[in-house]
Coordinates of C-alpha atoms in Angstrom, one line a residue:
M1 CA 0.0 0.1 0.0
L2 CA 2.9 2.4 0.7
A3 CA 4.4 1.7 -2.7
A4 CA 1.3 2.5 -4.6
T5 CA 1.1 5.9 -2.8
V6 CA 4.6 6.7 -3.7
S7 CA 4.2 6.0 -7.4
R8 CA 1.0 7.8 -7.9
A9 CA 2.0 11.1 -6.3
P10 CA 4.7 12.2 -8.7
L11 CA 2.8 11.4 -12.0
S12 CA 0.6 14.4 -11.9
D13 CA 2.7 17.0 -10.1
A14 CA 6.4 16.3 -11.1
A15 CA 5.8 15.7 -14.9
P16 CA 5.9 19.4 -16.0
E17 CA 9.1 20.1 -14.2
L18 CA 11.1 17.0 -15.4
A19 CA 10.2 17.4 -19.2
P20 CA 12.7 19.9 -20.8
D21 CA 11.4 19.5 -24.3
V22 CA 7.7 20.5 -23.5
A23 CA 6.9 23.6 -25.6
P24 CA 5.6 26.8 -24.0
V25 CA 1.9 27.2 -23.6
H26 CA 1.3 29.4 -26.7
A27 CA 3.2 27.0 -29.0
P28 CA 1.4 24.3 -30.8
A29 CA 0.8 21.0 -29.1
P30 CA 3.4 18.5 -30.0
P31 CA 2.6 15.2 -31.7
A32 CA 1.7 12.2 -29.6
A33 CA 5.1 10.6 -30.3
S34 CA 6.9 13.7 -29.0
V35 CA 4.7 13.6 -25.9
G36 CA 5.5 10.2 -25.2
V37 CA 9.2 10.9 -25.4
G38 CA 8.7 13.7 -23.0
T39 CA 7.3 11.4 -20.4
E40 CA 10.0 8.7 -20.6
P41 CA 12.5 10.3 -18.1
L42 CA 9.8 10.2 -15.4
P43 CA 11.0 8.0 -12.4
T44 CA 7.9 5.7 -12.6
A45 CA 10.0 2.6 -13.3
H46 CA 12.4 3.5 -10.3
A47 CA 9.4 3.9 -8.0
A48 CA 7.9 0.6 -9.1
T49 CA 11.3 -1.1 -8.3
Q50 CA 11.1 0.3 -4.8
A51 CA 7.6 -1.2 -4.5
V52 CA 8.9 -4.6 -5.6
Q53 CA 11.6 -4.5 -2.8
R54 CA 8.8 -3.8 -0.3
A55 CA 6.7 -6.7 -1.7
D56 CA 9.8 -8.9 -1.1
A57 CA 10.0 -8.0 2.5
G58 CA 6.4 -8.6 2.9
T59 CA 6.8 -12.0 1.4
Q60 CA 9.4 -12.8 4.1
A61 CA 7.0 -11.6 6.8
S62 CA 4.0 -13.6 5.6
G63 CA 5.7 -16.7 4.3
G64 CA 4.5 -20.0 5.7
P65 CA 6.4 -22.7 7.3
G66 CA 7.2 -24.2 4.0
A67 CA 8.2 -21.1 2.2
G68 CA 11.4 -20.5 4.1
G69 CA 12.7 -23.9 3.8
A70 CA 15.5 -24.3 6.5
A71 CA 14.5 -21.1 8.2
A72 CA 11.4 -22.6 9.8
P73 CA 13.3 -24.5 12.6
A74 CA 15.4 -21.5 13.5
A75 CA 12.1 -19.4 13.9
T76 CA 10.7 -22.1 16.1
A77 CA 13.8 -22.2 18.2
D78 CA 13.8 -18.4 18.7
A79 CA 10.2 -18.5 19.9
A80 CA 11.0 -21.1 22.4
G81 CA 13.9 -19.3 23.8
L82 CA 11.7 -16.1 23.9
A83 CA 9.0 -17.9 26.0
A84 CA 11.7 -19.2 28.4
A85 CA 13.1 -15.7 28.8
L86 CA 9.6 -14.3 29.5
R87 CA 9.0 -17.0 32.0
R88 CA 12.1 -16.0 33.8
A89 CA 11.5 -12.3 33.7
A90 CA 7.8 -12.3 34.4
P91 CA 7.7 -12.3 38.2
R92 CA 10.3 -9.3 38.4
M93 CA 8.4 -7.5 35.7
L94 CA 5.0 -8.0 37.3
A95 CA 6.4 -6.9 40.6
G96 CA 7.7 -3.7 39.1
L97 CA 4.4 -2.9 37.5
A98 CA 2.5 -3.6 40.7
A99 CA 4.9 -1.2 42.5
M100 CA 4.3 1.5 39.8
L101 CA 0.5 1.1 40.2
E102 CA 0.7 1.3 43.9
P103 CA -1.3 4.3 45.2
R104 CA 0.8 6.9 47.1
G105 CA 0.6 6.5 50.8
A106 CA -0.6 2.8 50.6
A107 CA 1.5 0.1 52.2
P108 CA 4.0 -1.7 49.8
R109 CA 3.1 -5.1 48.8
R110 CA 6.6 -6.4 47.8
A111 CA 6.5 -9.0 50.5
G112 CA 3.5 -10.7 48.9
A113 CA 1.5 -13.2 50.7
Q114 CA 4.5 -15.0 52.0
L115 CA 8.3 -14.4 52.0
G116 CA 10.0 -16.4 49.2
E117 CA 12.8 -18.7 49.6
A118 CA 15.3 -16.0 48.7
A119 CA 13.7 -13.6 51.2
Q120 CA 13.9 -15.8 54.3
P121 CA 16.1 -14.8 57.2
Q122 CA 19.6 -16.4 57.0
L123 CA 21.1 -18.0 60.1
L124 CA 24.7 -16.6 60.3
L125 CA 25.9 -18.0 63.6
T126 CA 25.1 -20.1 66.6
L127 CA 27.0 -19.0 69.6
S128 CA 27.8 -20.8 72.8
A129 CA 29.8 -19.7 75.8
F130 CA 30.3 -23.2 77.2
G131 CA 31.8 -26.5 75.8
G132 CA 35.0 -28.2 75.7
A133 CA 37.2 -26.8 78.6
R134 CA 34.2 -24.8 79.8
P135 CA 31.4 -27.1 80.7
N136 CA 28.0 -25.7 81.6
K137 CA 28.0 -27.6 85.1
H138 CA 25.3 -25.4 86.6
G139 CA 22.9 -25.7 83.9
L140 CA 22.9 -22.0 83.1
Q141 CA 20.8 -20.5 80.3
V142 CA 20.5 -17.1 78.5
T143 CA 18.3 -14.8 80.4
S144 CA 19.0 -11.5 78.5
L145 CA 20.7 -10.2 75.2
A146 CA 22.0 -6.8 74.4
W147 CA 23.9 -5.1 71.4
S148 CA 26.5 -2.3 71.9
K149 CA 25.9 1.0 70.3
T150 CA 28.2 0.2 67.4
G151 CA 26.5 -3.1 66.7
Q152 CA 29.8 -4.8 66.9
T153 CA 29.5 -6.5 70.4
L154 CA 26.7 -8.9 71.6
A155 CA 26.4 -9.8 75.2
A156 CA 24.4 -12.5 76.9
A157 CA 23.5 -13.0 80.6
F158 CA 23.6 -16.5 82.0
G159 CA 21.4 -17.6 84.9
R160 CA 18.6 -19.8 86.0
Y161 CA 14.8 -19.3 86.2
D162 CA 14.1 -22.1 88.8
A163 CA 16.1 -20.6 91.8
A164 CA 14.1 -19.8 94.9
G165 CA 15.1 -17.5 97.7
W166 CA 18.7 -16.5 97.8
C167 CA 20.7 -17.8 94.7
C168 CA 24.0 -19.5 95.5
V169 CA 24.5 -20.6 91.9
P170 CA 27.1 -18.5 90.0
G171 CA 26.1 -16.8 86.8
A172 CA 28.1 -15.4 83.9
V173 CA 28.1 -12.7 81.2
A174 CA 29.6 -13.6 77.8
T175 CA 30.5 -11.0 75.1
W176 CA 31.4 -11.7 71.4
S177 CA 33.0 -9.2 69.0
L178 CA 31.2 -10.2 65.8
G179 CA 32.1 -7.3 63.7
R180 CA 36.0 -7.4 64.2
A181 CA 37.8 -7.5 61.0
G182 CA 39.6 -10.7 60.3
A183 CA 37.5 -12.8 62.6
A184 CA 37.7 -16.6 61.9
P185 CA 34.7 -18.1 60.1
G186 CA 32.3 -20.2 62.1
A187 CA 31.0 -19.8 65.7
P188 CA 33.7 -17.8 67.6
P189 CA 34.3 -18.4 71.2
P190 CA 33.3 -15.5 73.6
E191 CA 35.9 -12.7 73.8
R192 CA 35.0 -12.4 77.5
L193 CA 33.3 -14.6 80.0
L194 CA 32.7 -12.5 83.1
P195 CA 31.8 -14.3 86.4
V196 CA 28.7 -13.1 88.4
G197 CA 28.3 -14.0 92.1
S198 CA 24.5 -15.1 91.5
G199 CA 22.6 -15.7 88.2
A200 CA 22.7 -12.8 85.7
T201 CA 19.2 -11.7 84.8
A202 CA 19.4 -8.5 82.7
L203 CA 21.8 -6.5 80.5
A204 CA 21.9 -2.9 79.0
F205 CA 24.7 -1.3 77.0
H206 CA 25.3 2.5 77.5
P207 CA 23.8 4.4 74.5
D208 CA 26.9 6.4 73.9
Q209 CA 29.7 4.5 75.5
P210 CA 30.0 1.2 73.6
A211 CA 32.3 -0.4 76.3
L212 CA 30.2 0.3 79.4
L213 CA 27.8 -2.6 80.1
A214 CA 25.2 -2.6 83.0
G215 CA 23.9 -5.9 84.5
G216 CA 21.5 -7.2 87.1
T217 CA 21.6 -10.3 89.2
F218 CA 19.1 -12.7 90.8
N219 CA 20.1 -11.3 94.2
G220 CA 19.2 -7.8 93.3
E221 CA 22.6 -6.4 92.5
V222 CA 23.4 -3.8 89.8
V223 CA 26.9 -4.2 88.2
L224 CA 28.8 -2.0 85.8
W225 CA 31.5 -3.5 83.5
D226 CA 34.0 -1.7 81.4
L227 CA 35.0 -3.8 78.6
R228 CA 38.0 -1.8 77.7
A229 CA 40.0 -3.4 80.5
A230 CA 42.7 -5.7 79.4
D231 CA 42.0 -8.5 81.9
D232 CA 38.5 -9.9 82.7
A233 CA 39.1 -9.5 86.4
D234 CA 39.5 -5.7 86.0
T235 CA 36.2 -5.2 84.0
Q236 CA 34.0 -4.7 86.8
A237 CA 33.8 -0.9 87.4
A238 CA 31.1 -0.7 90.0
S239 CA 28.5 -2.7 92.0
T240 CA 25.7 -2.0 94.4
D241 CA 25.8 -3.0 98.1
A242 CA 24.1 -6.3 98.4
L243 CA 23.3 -5.7 102.0
G244 CA 22.4 -1.9 101.6
A245 CA 19.0 -0.4 102.4
A246 CA 18.6 1.3 99.2
R247 CA 18.6 -1.7 96.9
H248 CA 16.6 -4.4 95.3
R249 CA 15.5 -7.1 97.5
A250 CA 14.4 -9.4 94.6
P251 CA 15.9 -10.2 91.2
V252 CA 16.6 -7.3 88.8
V253 CA 14.3 -8.2 85.9
D254 CA 15.1 -5.3 83.6
L255 CA 17.6 -2.4 82.9
A256 CA 17.4 0.7 80.7
W257 CA 19.5 3.8 80.2
Q258 CA 17.7 7.1 79.7
F259 CA 18.7 10.6 78.6
S260 CA 18.5 13.2 81.3
G261 CA 18.5 16.9 80.6
H262 CA 19.6 17.7 84.1
E263 CA 22.6 15.6 83.8
A264 CA 23.3 17.0 80.4
R265 CA 23.3 20.6 81.7
R266 CA 25.4 19.4 84.7
H267 CA 28.2 17.7 83.0
G268 CA 28.1 19.5 79.6
A269 CA 28.6 16.3 77.6
R270 CA 26.0 13.8 76.3
S271 CA 28.3 10.9 77.2
A272 CA 27.6 11.6 80.9
A273 CA 23.9 12.6 80.4
H274 CA 22.3 9.2 80.9
R275 CA 20.7 7.7 84.0
L276 CA 20.4 3.9 84.6
F277 CA 16.9 2.6 85.6
S278 CA 16.6 -0.8 87.2
L279 CA 13.4 -2.6 87.9
G280 CA 13.2 -5.4 90.5
A281 CA 10.7 -8.2 91.0
D282 CA 10.3 -6.4 94.4
G283 CA 8.3 -3.6 92.8
R284 CA 11.2 -1.2 93.0
L285 CA 12.3 1.1 90.2
L286 CA 15.6 2.6 91.3
V287 CA 17.6 5.3 89.4
W288 CA 21.4 5.3 89.3
L289 CA 24.3 7.4 87.9
A290 CA 27.2 5.7 86.0
G291 CA 29.7 5.8 88.8
P292 CA 30.3 3.9 92.1
L293 CA 26.6 2.8 92.4
A294 CA 26.8 3.4 96.1
N295 CA 23.2 4.6 96.4
P296 CA 20.4 5.4 93.9
I297 CA 19.6 9.0 93.4
A298 CA 15.9 8.3 93.3
G299 CA 13.5 5.4 93.7
Y300 CA 9.9 4.5 92.9
E301 CA 7.6 1.8 94.2
L302 CA 4.9 0.3 92.0
R303 CA 2.1 1.0 94.5
W304 CA -1.4 0.8 92.9
A305 CA -4.8 1.2 94.6
P306 CA -7.3 -1.2 92.8
P307 CA -10.9 -0.2 93.1
E308 CA -11.9 -3.3 95.1
R309 CA -9.2 -2.7 97.8
E310 CA -9.0 0.1 100.4
L311 CA -5.2 0.2 100.7
P312 CA -2.7 0.2 97.9
V313 CA -0.7 -2.8 97.0
T314 CA 3.0 -3.1 95.7
L315 CA 3.2 -4.8 92.4
G316 CA 6.2 -7.0 91.5
G317 CA 7.8 -5.8 88.3
S318 CA 8.4 -8.3 85.3
C319 CA 9.5 -5.9 82.5
M320 CA 9.6 -2.4 81.4
A321 CA 9.9 -0.2 78.2
F322 CA 10.5 3.6 77.8
C323 CA 8.5 5.3 75.1
P324 CA 10.7 7.2 72.9
A325 CA 11.2 11.0 73.2
G326 CA 10.6 13.4 70.4
S327 CA 14.3 13.9 69.9
A328 CA 17.6 12.5 71.2
H329 CA 17.9 15.6 73.5
E330 CA 14.6 15.0 75.3
E331 CA 13.6 12.8 78.1
A332 CA 11.1 9.9 77.6
A333 CA 7.5 10.6 77.7
A334 CA 6.3 7.5 79.6
L335 CA 7.3 4.1 80.9
L336 CA 5.5 1.0 80.5
V337 CA 5.8 -1.8 83.2
G338 CA 4.6 -5.3 83.6
D339 CA 4.1 -7.0 86.8
I340 CA 4.3 -10.6 88.3
S341 CA 2.0 -10.2 91.4
D342 CA -0.8 -12.5 92.5
A343 CA -3.4 -13.9 90.1
S344 CA -5.8 -11.0 90.4
L345 CA -3.0 -8.4 89.6
R346 CA -0.4 -10.1 87.6
E347 CA -1.8 -8.9 84.2
F348 CA -1.5 -5.3 85.2
A349 CA 0.4 -3.1 82.8
A350 CA 0.5 0.7 83.7
K351 CA 1.9 3.8 82.5
L352 CA 4.4 5.4 84.8
E353 CA 5.7 8.9 84.9
A354 CA 8.5 9.8 82.7
A355 CA 12.2 10.4 83.7
A356 CA 11.7 9.2 87.4
A357 CA 14.8 11.1 88.9
A358 CA 14.4 14.4 90.5
P359 CA 18.0 16.0 90.9
G360 CA 19.6 14.7 94.1
A361 CA 22.6 12.8 95.4
G362 CA 20.6 9.9 96.9
G363 CA 21.4 8.3 100.3
A364 CA 21.2 5.2 102.3
R365 CA 17.7 6.2 103.4
L366 CA 15.8 6.6 100.3
E367 CA 12.2 7.6 100.2
L368 CA 10.4 5.5 97.5
R369 CA 7.5 7.3 95.7
G370 CA 4.4 5.8 94.2
A371 CA 5.0 5.9 90.4
V372 CA 1.8 4.4 89.0
K373 CA 0.0 6.9 87.0
D374 CA -2.9 5.0 85.8
G375 CA -3.9 1.4 84.9
S376 CA -6.1 2.0 82.1
L377 CA -4.5 -0.6 79.7
Q378 CA -6.6 -3.6 79.1
P379 CA -5.1 -6.6 81.1
L380 CA -3.7 -9.7 79.7
A381 CA -4.6 -13.1 81.1
A382 CA -1.2 -14.0 82.5
T383 CA 2.1 -12.4 83.3
V384 CA 3.5 -9.9 81.0
N385 CA 6.9 -11.3 80.2
G386 CA 8.1 -8.8 77.6
L387 CA 7.5 -5.2 76.8
C388 CA 9.0 -3.0 73.9
A389 CA 8.3 0.4 72.7
C390 CA 8.3 1.3 69.1
P391 CA 11.4 3.3 68.2
Q392 CA 9.8 5.2 65.5
H393 CA 6.5 6.3 67.3
R394 CA 6.1 7.3 71.0
Q395 CA 2.5 6.1 71.0
L396 CA 3.1 2.4 70.2
A397 CA 4.3 -0.5 72.4
L398 CA 4.4 -4.3 72.1
A399 CA 3.4 -6.7 75.0
A400 CA 4.3 -10.3 75.1
G401 CA 2.1 -12.3 77.5
G402 CA 2.4 -15.8 79.2
D403 CA -1.0 -16.5 77.7
G404 CA 0.5 -16.5 74.2
S405 CA -0.9 -13.3 73.1
L406 CA 1.2 -10.5 71.4
R407 CA -0.5 -7.2 71.6
V408 CA 0.1 -4.0 69.8
L409 CA -0.6 -1.3 72.3
D410 CA -1.8 2.3 71.6
M411 CA -0.9 4.4 74.7
L412 CA -4.0 6.5 74.1
R413 CA -6.6 3.7 74.3
A414 CA -7.3 1.0 76.7
A415 CA -8.0 -1.7 74.1
P416 CA -5.1 -3.0 72.1
L417 CA -4.7 -1.9 68.6
L418 CA -4.1 -5.5 67.5
S419 CA -4.0 -8.8 69.4
L420 CA -2.0 -11.6 67.7
E421 CA -1.4 -15.3 68.7
P422 CA 1.8 -16.7 67.1
S423 CA 1.5 -20.2 68.7
G424 CA -0.2 -22.0 71.6
A425 CA 2.9 -21.5 73.9
G426 CA 3.5 -18.6 76.2
L427 CA 5.6 -15.7 75.0
L428 CA 8.8 -14.8 76.9
A429 CA 10.1 -11.7 75.0
C430 CA 9.5 -9.3 72.1
G431 CA 11.4 -6.7 70.1
W432 CA 10.6 -4.1 67.6
S433 CA 12.6 -3.5 64.5
P434 CA 14.7 -0.3 64.8
S435 CA 14.2 0.5 61.0
R436 CA 10.7 -0.7 60.2
P437 CA 7.7 0.6 62.4
L438 CA 5.6 -2.3 61.2
V439 CA 8.0 -5.1 61.9
F440 CA 8.3 -6.7 65.2
A441 CA 9.2 -10.2 66.6
A442 CA 8.3 -12.4 69.7
A443 CA 10.0 -15.1 71.3
S444 CA 8.0 -18.2 72.5
A445 CA 8.3 -21.0 75.0
D446 CA 8.2 -23.4 72.0
G447 CA 11.7 -22.3 71.1
A448 CA 10.8 -20.2 68.1
V449 CA 10.9 -16.6 67.2
Y450 CA 8.0 -15.2 65.1
V451 CA 8.5 -12.3 62.9
Y452 CA 5.6 -10.1 61.9
D453 CA 5.3 -7.6 59.0
L454 CA 2.0 -5.7 59.1
A455 CA 2.7 -4.2 55.6
A456 CA 2.8 -7.8 54.2
R457 CA -0.2 -8.6 52.1
Q458 CA -2.5 -11.1 53.6
R459 CA -0.2 -11.9 56.3
L460 CA -1.6 -9.6 59.0
L461 CA -2.6 -12.3 61.6
A462 CA 0.3 -14.8 60.7
P463 CA 4.1 -14.4 61.0
V464 CA 6.0 -14.0 57.9
A465 CA 8.8 -15.9 59.3
A466 CA 9.3 -18.5 62.2
L467 CA 12.9 -18.9 63.3
Q468 CA 13.7 -22.1 65.3
V469 CA 16.2 -21.3 68.1
G470 CA 15.9 -24.4 70.3
G471 CA 14.1 -27.7 70.5
G472 CA 11.5 -28.8 73.0
G473 CA 10.0 -26.5 75.6
A474 CA 6.5 -26.8 74.3
G475 CA 3.8 -25.6 76.7
G476 CA 1.0 -23.3 77.6
A477 CA 0.9 -20.0 79.4
G478 CA 3.1 -21.3 82.2
A479 CA 5.9 -22.9 80.2
G480 CA 9.2 -21.4 79.8
R481 CA 10.6 -19.2 82.7
Q482 CA 8.5 -20.9 85.3
Q483 CA 10.1 -24.3 84.8
G484 CA 13.6 -25.6 85.4
G485 CA 16.9 -24.8 83.9
G486 CA 16.6 -27.3 81.1
V487 CA 13.7 -25.5 79.3
R488 CA 14.6 -24.8 75.6
G489 CA 12.3 -21.9 75.2
A490 CA 13.3 -18.8 73.4
N491 CA 14.0 -16.7 76.4
A492 CA 15.5 -13.5 75.0
L493 CA 15.8 -11.6 71.6
A494 CA 17.4 -8.4 70.7
F495 CA 17.4 -6.4 67.3
N496 CA 20.7 -4.6 66.5
A497 CA 20.0 -0.9 66.3
A498 CA 23.3 -0.2 64.4
A499 CA 22.5 -2.9 61.8
P500 CA 18.7 -3.3 61.6
G501 CA 19.1 -6.5 59.4
T502 CA 20.6 -8.4 62.3
L503 CA 18.5 -10.3 65.0
A504 CA 19.8 -12.4 67.9
A505 CA 17.8 -14.7 70.0
A506 CA 18.6 -17.3 72.7
A507 CA 17.2 -20.6 73.8
G508 CA 19.0 -22.7 76.6
D509 CA 22.6 -21.8 76.6
E510 CA 22.9 -20.9 72.8
V511 CA 22.6 -17.7 70.9
S512 CA 21.5 -17.6 67.3
V513 CA 22.2 -14.7 65.0
W514 CA 20.2 -14.1 61.9
R515 CA 20.5 -11.8 58.9
L516 CA 17.0 -10.4 57.9
P517 CA 16.2 -9.9 54.3
P518 CA 15.9 -6.3 52.9
A519 CA 12.1 -6.8 52.8
L520 CA 12.1 -7.0 56.6
A521 CA 15.0 -4.6 57.4
E522 CA 14.9 -1.7 54.9
G523 CA 12.3 1.2 55.4
R524 CA 9.5 1.5 52.7
P525 CA 7.8 4.6 51.3
G526 CA 4.3 5.0 52.7
E527 CA 4.8 2.9 55.8
A528 CA 4.7 5.9 58.2
K529 CA 1.5 7.1 56.6
L530 CA -0.1 3.7 57.0
L531 CA 1.0 3.5 60.6
A532 CA -0.5 6.9 61.4
R533 CA -3.8 5.9 59.7
L534 CA -3.9 2.7 61.9
L535 CA -3.4 4.9 65.0
E536 CA -6.3 7.2 64.0
S537 CA -8.7 4.3 63.0
E538 CA -11.1 2.7 65.4
D539 CA -11.0 -0.5 63.5
A540 CA -7.5 -1.4 62.5
R541 CA -8.3 -4.7 60.8
G542 CA -11.0 -2.9 58.7
L543 CA -8.5 -0.3 57.6
L544 CA -6.0 -3.0 56.5
R545 CA -8.7 -5.0 54.8
A546 CA -9.6 -1.8 52.8
Q547 CA -6.0 -1.4 51.8
G548 CA -5.9 -5.1 50.6
L549 CA -3.6 -6.2 53.3
V550 CA -6.1 -8.5 55.0
P551 CA -8.3 -10.9 53.0
A552 CA -11.9 -10.3 53.0
A553 CA -14.0 -12.5 55.2

């Protein structure tokens, strides 16, 4: 069709210009033979030749299987290769198209309904402080984990959960330098194995001094270690008086360093602007300065007056979590505390007043103030074993209960934002991703760590990954910490704030370290907006269902 258009167009317009022998208009008309000679130079034949070439090309395009002879098998082979290439590229192409069509502000759907094989967490190391020349003759197990500020050092506390009364079984604290260049492959031995007079129960690295490690013991002591010391015997920098009046009279269950504006103004350096909070099973919340630890500078008691009782009662603490401040130079806004009291009160989880220390030097006679502000949060059905505040949002917290429930708490409402049940076993610890506000994990008495991603499509009520840490240890709400030292439940977990893709968890006397895939470690656009909408919504599941993140009923 294109050739016909080319050949007709010059016949009527170009002929008068290309015929030099044509006479002027006033001259007599030339004979027919002369006219024929005048039209011979026209490029009609040349245009027809071009059309023939185009026809040949058309013949090649429309030729049947038999027209090309030996060319047919090659065409078939090319078609098969193209189909194979499309099959290989189709998943990535479809994922890219889906990402382009994603509405702005909506949660990303890259994770899909389930993490693929390539996106599963990878087990890097399984660490143990005992073995060979160091037998675990006291049956110790990991009770707490902590990462240093730089993310290079991992510390584990070793103790027992079945001790009663005064603990005479020695504990230990082990540290591994996992980021040191030139480290040997495989599971390295601990760089330090620090002896503890009684079982170690809690650990917390200083936020600005990577070598300063705080620990708590079963007998109520608070200890500071300086890991810069050349010898293990010289690492203990300070320890509380085990027989003093201003001390814990029960195991130290949790430790936390918090920024203090008063100390920052006093010392003029951020490295000295933190106070150490220690929570005990006796219901005491004591505040210390990094130094001799002779006496706390302030103290609180978890006294609460329930409506059905005339006199207040003292609650035994089990765990705590500071809600983050608006900036690194502000004090925390609130503190969550779980308790381990009798059956009628053990589910209590209350907000406490912020930054519990008024300026003062402390003393042997410390006046303990009641710290409970309110108890408006909806109770769990068993002990609160783990609490964790969301690092990206001061309104969110996570509670792991011995009843097996994992609750996403909104500090401004009584009912939980979401209630999840990873397994039938009790939950012993929980942690929030330092980089993803919708990713968190819970350690269970069945020996597994369950990882959740609220932005994973159709996986809201189910974990996207289950990481097995230890065998055995299955049980209900009472399994795990309430049983003997041989329980293999996952007792502790810790995200690495300096390397958000690294997660450590412990079961028995072993520590497992995983590398999380980018889908669980890297921040995603639109995630903060979805989180804000969840907090504003009265029906979190309904909102996620509208976003396509929860399958319709």
